[in-house]
């Protein structure tokens, strides 16, 4: 079967011929429908994040997938069920407590592999296998957009952690700043704009589809070249919630200054090393005296996938149509991973239901 992957030492993905897998006991065989592309895929291709499966010279890409069960192989599924796989799997050494507790998303990097990202093949192939416990069922009508369940689940988890950090008092956020107008940031704008006033930070000139998207959701575009994150309170207003999705470490740190007292910042970006100076005294003082919180959040688990399925069903169809600017056939995937100003989110199509 065909798969989209990257070989060791290569700088571009290619269409590979790989063996069609046979399910073992406890695994279902899934026929792939669509797989989304995000900033992490680009980081993996550039070699800045993730790694190859042990002993292999290629990695099948893709971690935002939706498919249909082809062979249930004794699992709880029936042939034709629409399913979405979670991303993390036990590492080569086998099971550990995080997986046994169903908390793989809380495992440190050395206690897990991530399909399509780090140490395990992803879902950009005509078929893939998955253990039953790592497959989440989705309503058939969500199949065309089901690849958005994984990224939505990322935000479900980050918001859960943010709310948990504010759970000792009555906290009802009215305002949020989403840092980053990539696919994750904009999906989060669409989610949050239903409940609060949203600012979204980017570094683009008009006309730009991401700015149009932010404004169509009722949000306000903030240009980081004119308004650095710490000046959001003076230029606009202090915000109760920050959702950082740039991978630009300075924004993550200075997001503390964009927060209103008692606010919380959720950090999602995964930058490389970068040293810069900050006023540590001011940082700690504001953190403490204004009861602020910062949470880091990576990955997501089955409960957040289930919540994301409900969220996807509730999001307005026109917003989702504006977000997914491109669906490309897997045989003509060239360019699918490239970022350009007219593309927000790309999905690679492998099959139809
Ligand atoms: P993406 O498509 O690369 O988006 C990043 C966006 O941030 C881009 O639109 C970029 O603008 C903008 N940006 C970068 N630096 C900026 C700056 N200095 N000022 C203003 N805007 C800036 O990536 P994504 O898929 O949306 O993901 C966002 C980040 O979250 C990535 O670092 C990714 O690795 C991470 N992520 C983490 C998780 C997790 O579980 N923690 C899950 C998914 C993604 P331009 O397009 O104009 O350059
Ligand atoms: C994926 C997560 C993964 C994270 C770190 C994100 O793009 O959506 O599932 O844990 O990258 O590799
Ligand atoms: Zn991702």
PDB file of N, CA and C and ligand atoms in Angstrom, residues 38-40 42-43 154 180-185 201-204 224 245-248 251 268-270 297-299 339, ligand 1:
ATOM      1  N   UNK A  38      -0.426  19.775  10.438  1.00  0.00           N
ATOM      2  CA  UNK A  38      -0.263  20.939  11.323  1.00  0.00           C
ATOM      3  C   UNK A  38       1.205  21.342  11.417  1.00  0.00           C
ATOM      4  N   UNK A  39       1.481  22.343  12.266  1.00  0.00           N
ATOM      5  CA  UNK A  39       2.845  22.855  12.407  1.00  0.00           C
ATOM      6  C   UNK A  39       3.808  21.793  12.894  1.00  0.00           C
ATOM      7  N   UNK A  40       3.320  20.843  13.706  1.00  0.00           N
ATOM      8  CA  UNK A  40       4.182  19.777  14.207  1.00  0.00           C
ATOM      9  C   UNK A  40       4.714  18.930  13.051  1.00  0.00           C
ATOM     10  N   UNK A  42       5.380  19.900  10.094  1.00  0.00           N
ATOM     11  CA  UNK A  42       6.485  20.654   9.465  1.00  0.00           C
ATOM     12  C   UNK A  42       7.738  20.569  10.336  1.00  0.00           C
ATOM     13  N   UNK A  43       7.573  20.647  11.666  1.00  0.00           N
ATOM     14  CA  UNK A  43       8.734  20.537  12.561  1.00  0.00           C
ATOM     15  C   UNK A  43       9.381  19.158  12.446  1.00  0.00           C
ATOM     16  N   UNK A 154      -6.643  18.674  21.616  1.00  0.00           N
ATOM     17  CA  UNK A 154      -5.462  19.334  22.200  1.00  0.00           C
ATOM     18  C   UNK A 154      -5.921  20.560  23.000  1.00  0.00           C
ATOM     19  N   UNK A 180      -0.935  33.256  18.035  1.00  0.00           N
ATOM     20  CA  UNK A 180      -0.654  32.390  16.888  1.00  0.00           C
ATOM     21  C   UNK A 180      -1.867  32.216  16.011  1.00  0.00           C
ATOM     22  N   UNK A 181      -1.711  32.509  14.731  1.00  0.00           N
ATOM     23  CA  UNK A 181      -2.808  32.371  13.767  1.00  0.00           C
ATOM     24  C   UNK A 181      -2.537  31.227  12.800  1.00  0.00           C
ATOM     25  N   UNK A 182      -1.873  30.174  13.312  1.00  0.00           N
ATOM     26  CA  UNK A 182      -1.744  28.923  12.552  1.00  0.00           C
ATOM     27  C   UNK A 182      -3.019  28.121  12.727  1.00  0.00           C
ATOM     28  N   UNK A 183      -2.999  26.863  12.261  1.00  0.00           N
ATOM     29  CA  UNK A 183      -4.246  26.096  12.282  1.00  0.00           C
ATOM     30  C   UNK A 183      -4.737  25.832  13.701  1.00  0.00           C
ATOM     31  N   UNK A 184      -3.815  25.589  14.645  1.00  0.00           N
ATOM     32  CA  UNK A 184      -4.241  25.323  16.029  1.00  0.00           C
ATOM     33  C   UNK A 184      -4.813  26.589  16.672  1.00  0.00           C
ATOM     34  N   UNK A 185      -4.120  27.711  16.470  1.00  0.00           N
ATOM     35  CA  UNK A 185      -4.601  28.980  17.033  1.00  0.00           C
ATOM     36  C   UNK A 185      -5.982  29.323  16.500  1.00  0.00           C
ATOM     37  N   UNK A 201      -3.306  36.877  17.999  1.00  0.00           N
ATOM     38  CA  UNK A 201      -2.032  37.503  17.625  1.00  0.00           C
ATOM     39  C   UNK A 201      -1.401  36.835  16.411  1.00  0.00           C
ATOM     40  N   UNK A 202      -0.962  37.672  15.476  1.00  0.00           N
ATOM     41  CA  UNK A 202      -0.223  37.169  14.310  1.00  0.00           C
ATOM     42  C   UNK A 202       0.829  38.186  13.910  1.00  0.00           C
ATOM     43  N   UNK A 203       1.457  37.935  12.753  1.00  0.00           N
ATOM     44  CA  UNK A 203       2.472  38.880  12.280  1.00  0.00           C
ATOM     45  C   UNK A 203       2.336  39.041  10.766  1.00  0.00           C
ATOM     46  N   UNK A 204       1.087  39.159  10.330  1.00  0.00           N
ATOM     47  CA  UNK A 204       0.793  39.226   8.892  1.00  0.00           C
ATOM     48  C   UNK A 204       0.153  40.566   8.539  1.00  0.00           C
ATOM     49  N   UNK A 224       1.558  41.377  16.185  1.00  0.00           N
ATOM     50  CA  UNK A 224       2.625  41.325  17.208  1.00  0.00           C
ATOM     51  C   UNK A 224       3.775  42.271  16.871  1.00  0.00           C
ATOM     52  N   UNK A 245       0.004  29.489  20.985  1.00  0.00           N
ATOM     53  CA  UNK A 245       0.178  28.481  19.922  1.00  0.00           C
ATOM     54  C   UNK A 245       1.070  29.042  18.818  1.00  0.00           C
ATOM     55  N   UNK A 246       2.169  29.667  19.236  1.00  0.00           N
ATOM     56  CA  UNK A 246       3.133  30.170  18.246  1.00  0.00           C
ATOM     57  C   UNK A 246       4.407  29.333  18.228  1.00  0.00           C
ATOM     58  N   UNK A 247       4.793  28.778  19.392  1.00  0.00           N
ATOM     59  CA  UNK A 247       6.103  28.140  19.519  1.00  0.00           C
ATOM     60  C   UNK A 247       7.207  29.183  19.621  1.00  0.00           C
ATOM     61  N   UNK A 248       6.824  30.445  19.873  1.00  0.00           N
ATOM     62  CA  UNK A 248       7.775  31.561  19.978  1.00  0.00           C
ATOM     63  C   UNK A 248       7.915  31.848  21.478  1.00  0.00           C
ATOM     64  N   UNK A 251       6.864  35.010  23.515  1.00  0.00           N
ATOM     65  CA  UNK A 251       5.425  35.235  23.693  1.00  0.00           C
ATOM     66  C   UNK A 251       4.899  34.425  24.879  1.00  0.00           C
ATOM     67  N   UNK A 268       1.249  25.989  24.644  1.00  0.00           N
ATOM     68  CA  UNK A 268       1.177  24.813  23.764  1.00  0.00           C
ATOM     69  C   UNK A 268       2.389  24.671  22.846  1.00  0.00           C
ATOM     70  N   UNK A 269       3.050  25.776  22.536  1.00  0.00           N
ATOM     71  CA  UNK A 269       4.146  25.765  21.559  1.00  0.00           C
ATOM     72  C   UNK A 269       5.326  24.935  22.035  1.00  0.00           C
ATOM     73  N   UNK A 270       6.086  24.415  21.071  1.00  0.00           N
ATOM     74  CA  UNK A 270       7.219  23.544  21.422  1.00  0.00           C
ATOM     75  C   UNK A 270       8.474  24.104  20.735  1.00  0.00           C
ATOM     76  N   UNK A 297       0.763  22.221  28.321  1.00  0.00           N
ATOM     77  CA  UNK A 297      -0.139  21.128  27.969  1.00  0.00           C
ATOM     78  C   UNK A 297       0.317  20.478  26.676  1.00  0.00           C
ATOM     79  N   UNK A 298       0.462  19.170  26.721  1.00  0.00           N
ATOM     80  CA  UNK A 298       0.829  18.446  25.499  1.00  0.00           C
ATOM     81  C   UNK A 298      -0.095  17.244  25.333  1.00  0.00           C
ATOM     82  N   UNK A 299      -0.417  16.963  24.054  1.00  0.00           N
ATOM     83  CA  UNK A 299      -1.167  15.762  23.731  1.00  0.00           C
ATOM     84  C   UNK A 299      -2.574  15.798  24.362  1.00  0.00           C
ATOM     85  N   UNK A 339       3.783  25.764   4.036  1.00  0.00           N
ATOM     86  CA  UNK A 339       2.935  26.805   4.593  1.00  0.00           C
ATOM     87  C   UNK A 339       2.964  27.982   3.629  1.00  0.00           C
TER      88      UNK A 339
HETATM   89  P1  LIG B   1       1.760  26.701  12.828  1.00  0.00           P
HETATM   90  O1  LIG B   1       0.784  26.437  11.736  1.00  0.00           O
HETATM   91  O2  LIG B   1       3.211  26.721  12.518  1.00  0.00           O
HETATM   92  O3  LIG B   1       1.325  28.079  13.497  1.00  0.00           O
HETATM   93  C1  LIG B   1       2.147  28.914  14.266  1.00  0.00           C
HETATM   94  C2  LIG B   1       1.625  30.313  14.030  1.00  0.00           C
HETATM   95  O4  LIG B   1       2.265  31.207  14.943  1.00  0.00           O
HETATM   96  C3  LIG B   1       1.936  30.803  12.617  1.00  0.00           C
HETATM   97  O5  LIG B   1       0.733  31.251  12.041  1.00  0.00           O
HETATM   98  C4  LIG B   1       2.930  31.929  12.815  1.00  0.00           C
HETATM   99  O6  LIG B   1       2.738  33.016  11.945  1.00  0.00           O
HETATM  100  C5  LIG B   1       2.584  32.390  14.242  1.00  0.00           C
HETATM  101  N1  LIG B   1       3.734  33.015  14.866  1.00  0.00           N
HETATM  102  C6  LIG B   1       4.958  32.491  15.062  1.00  0.00           C
HETATM  103  N2  LIG B   1       5.766  33.392  15.641  1.00  0.00           N
HETATM  104  C7  LIG B   1       5.024  34.530  15.795  1.00  0.00           C
HETATM  105  C8  LIG B   1       5.288  35.817  16.296  1.00  0.00           C
HETATM  106  N3  LIG B   1       6.496  36.145  16.743  1.00  0.00           N
HETATM  107  N4  LIG B   1       4.290  36.733  16.318  1.00  0.00           N
HETATM  108  C9  LIG B   1       3.079  36.413  15.830  1.00  0.00           C
HETATM  109  N5  LIG B   1       2.752  35.212  15.330  1.00  0.00           N
HETATM  110  C10 LIG B   1       3.722  34.286  15.307  1.00  0.00           C
HETATM  111  O7  LIG B   1       1.566  25.626  13.965  1.00  0.00           O
HETATM  112  P2  LIG B   1       0.223  25.058  14.627  1.00  0.00           P
HETATM  113  O8  LIG B   1      -0.065  23.735  14.074  1.00  0.00           O
HETATM  114  O9  LIG B   1      -0.854  26.076  14.609  1.00  0.00           O
HETATM  115  O10 LIG B   1       0.755  24.820  16.109  1.00  0.00           O
HETATM  116  C11 LIG B   1       1.179  25.923  16.889  1.00  0.00           C
HETATM  117  C12 LIG B   1       2.270  25.496  17.878  1.00  0.00           C
HETATM  118  O11 LIG B   1       1.707  24.574  18.792  1.00  0.00           O
HETATM  119  C13 LIG B   1       3.476  24.784  17.249  1.00  0.00           C
HETATM  120  O12 LIG B   1       4.642  25.140  17.977  1.00  0.00           O
HETATM  121  C14 LIG B   1       3.167  23.305  17.473  1.00  0.00           C
HETATM  122  O13 LIG B   1       4.316  22.508  17.582  1.00  0.00           O
HETATM  123  C15 LIG B   1       2.463  23.364  18.800  1.00  0.00           C
HETATM  124  N6  LIG B   1       1.519  22.282  19.039  1.00  0.00           N
HETATM  125  C16 LIG B   1       1.543  21.770  20.280  1.00  0.00           C
HETATM  126  C17 LIG B   1       0.639  20.803  20.637  1.00  0.00           C
HETATM  127  C18 LIG B   1       0.647  20.291  22.032  1.00  0.00           C
HETATM  128  O14 LIG B   1       0.091  19.221  22.286  1.00  0.00           O
HETATM  129  N7  LIG B   1       1.253  21.021  22.969  1.00  0.00           N
HETATM  130  C19 LIG B   1      -0.290  20.340  19.693  1.00  0.00           C
HETATM  131  C20 LIG B   1      -0.298  20.874  18.409  1.00  0.00           C
HETATM  132  C21 LIG B   1       0.625  21.867  18.095  1.00  0.00           C
HETATM  133  P3  LIG B   1       3.181  32.990  10.368  1.00  0.00           P
HETATM  134  O15 LIG B   1       2.332  31.937   9.738  1.00  0.00           O
HETATM  135  O16 LIG B   1       2.808  34.336   9.864  1.00  0.00           O
HETATM  136  O17 LIG B   1       4.634  32.670  10.359  1.00  0.00           O
END
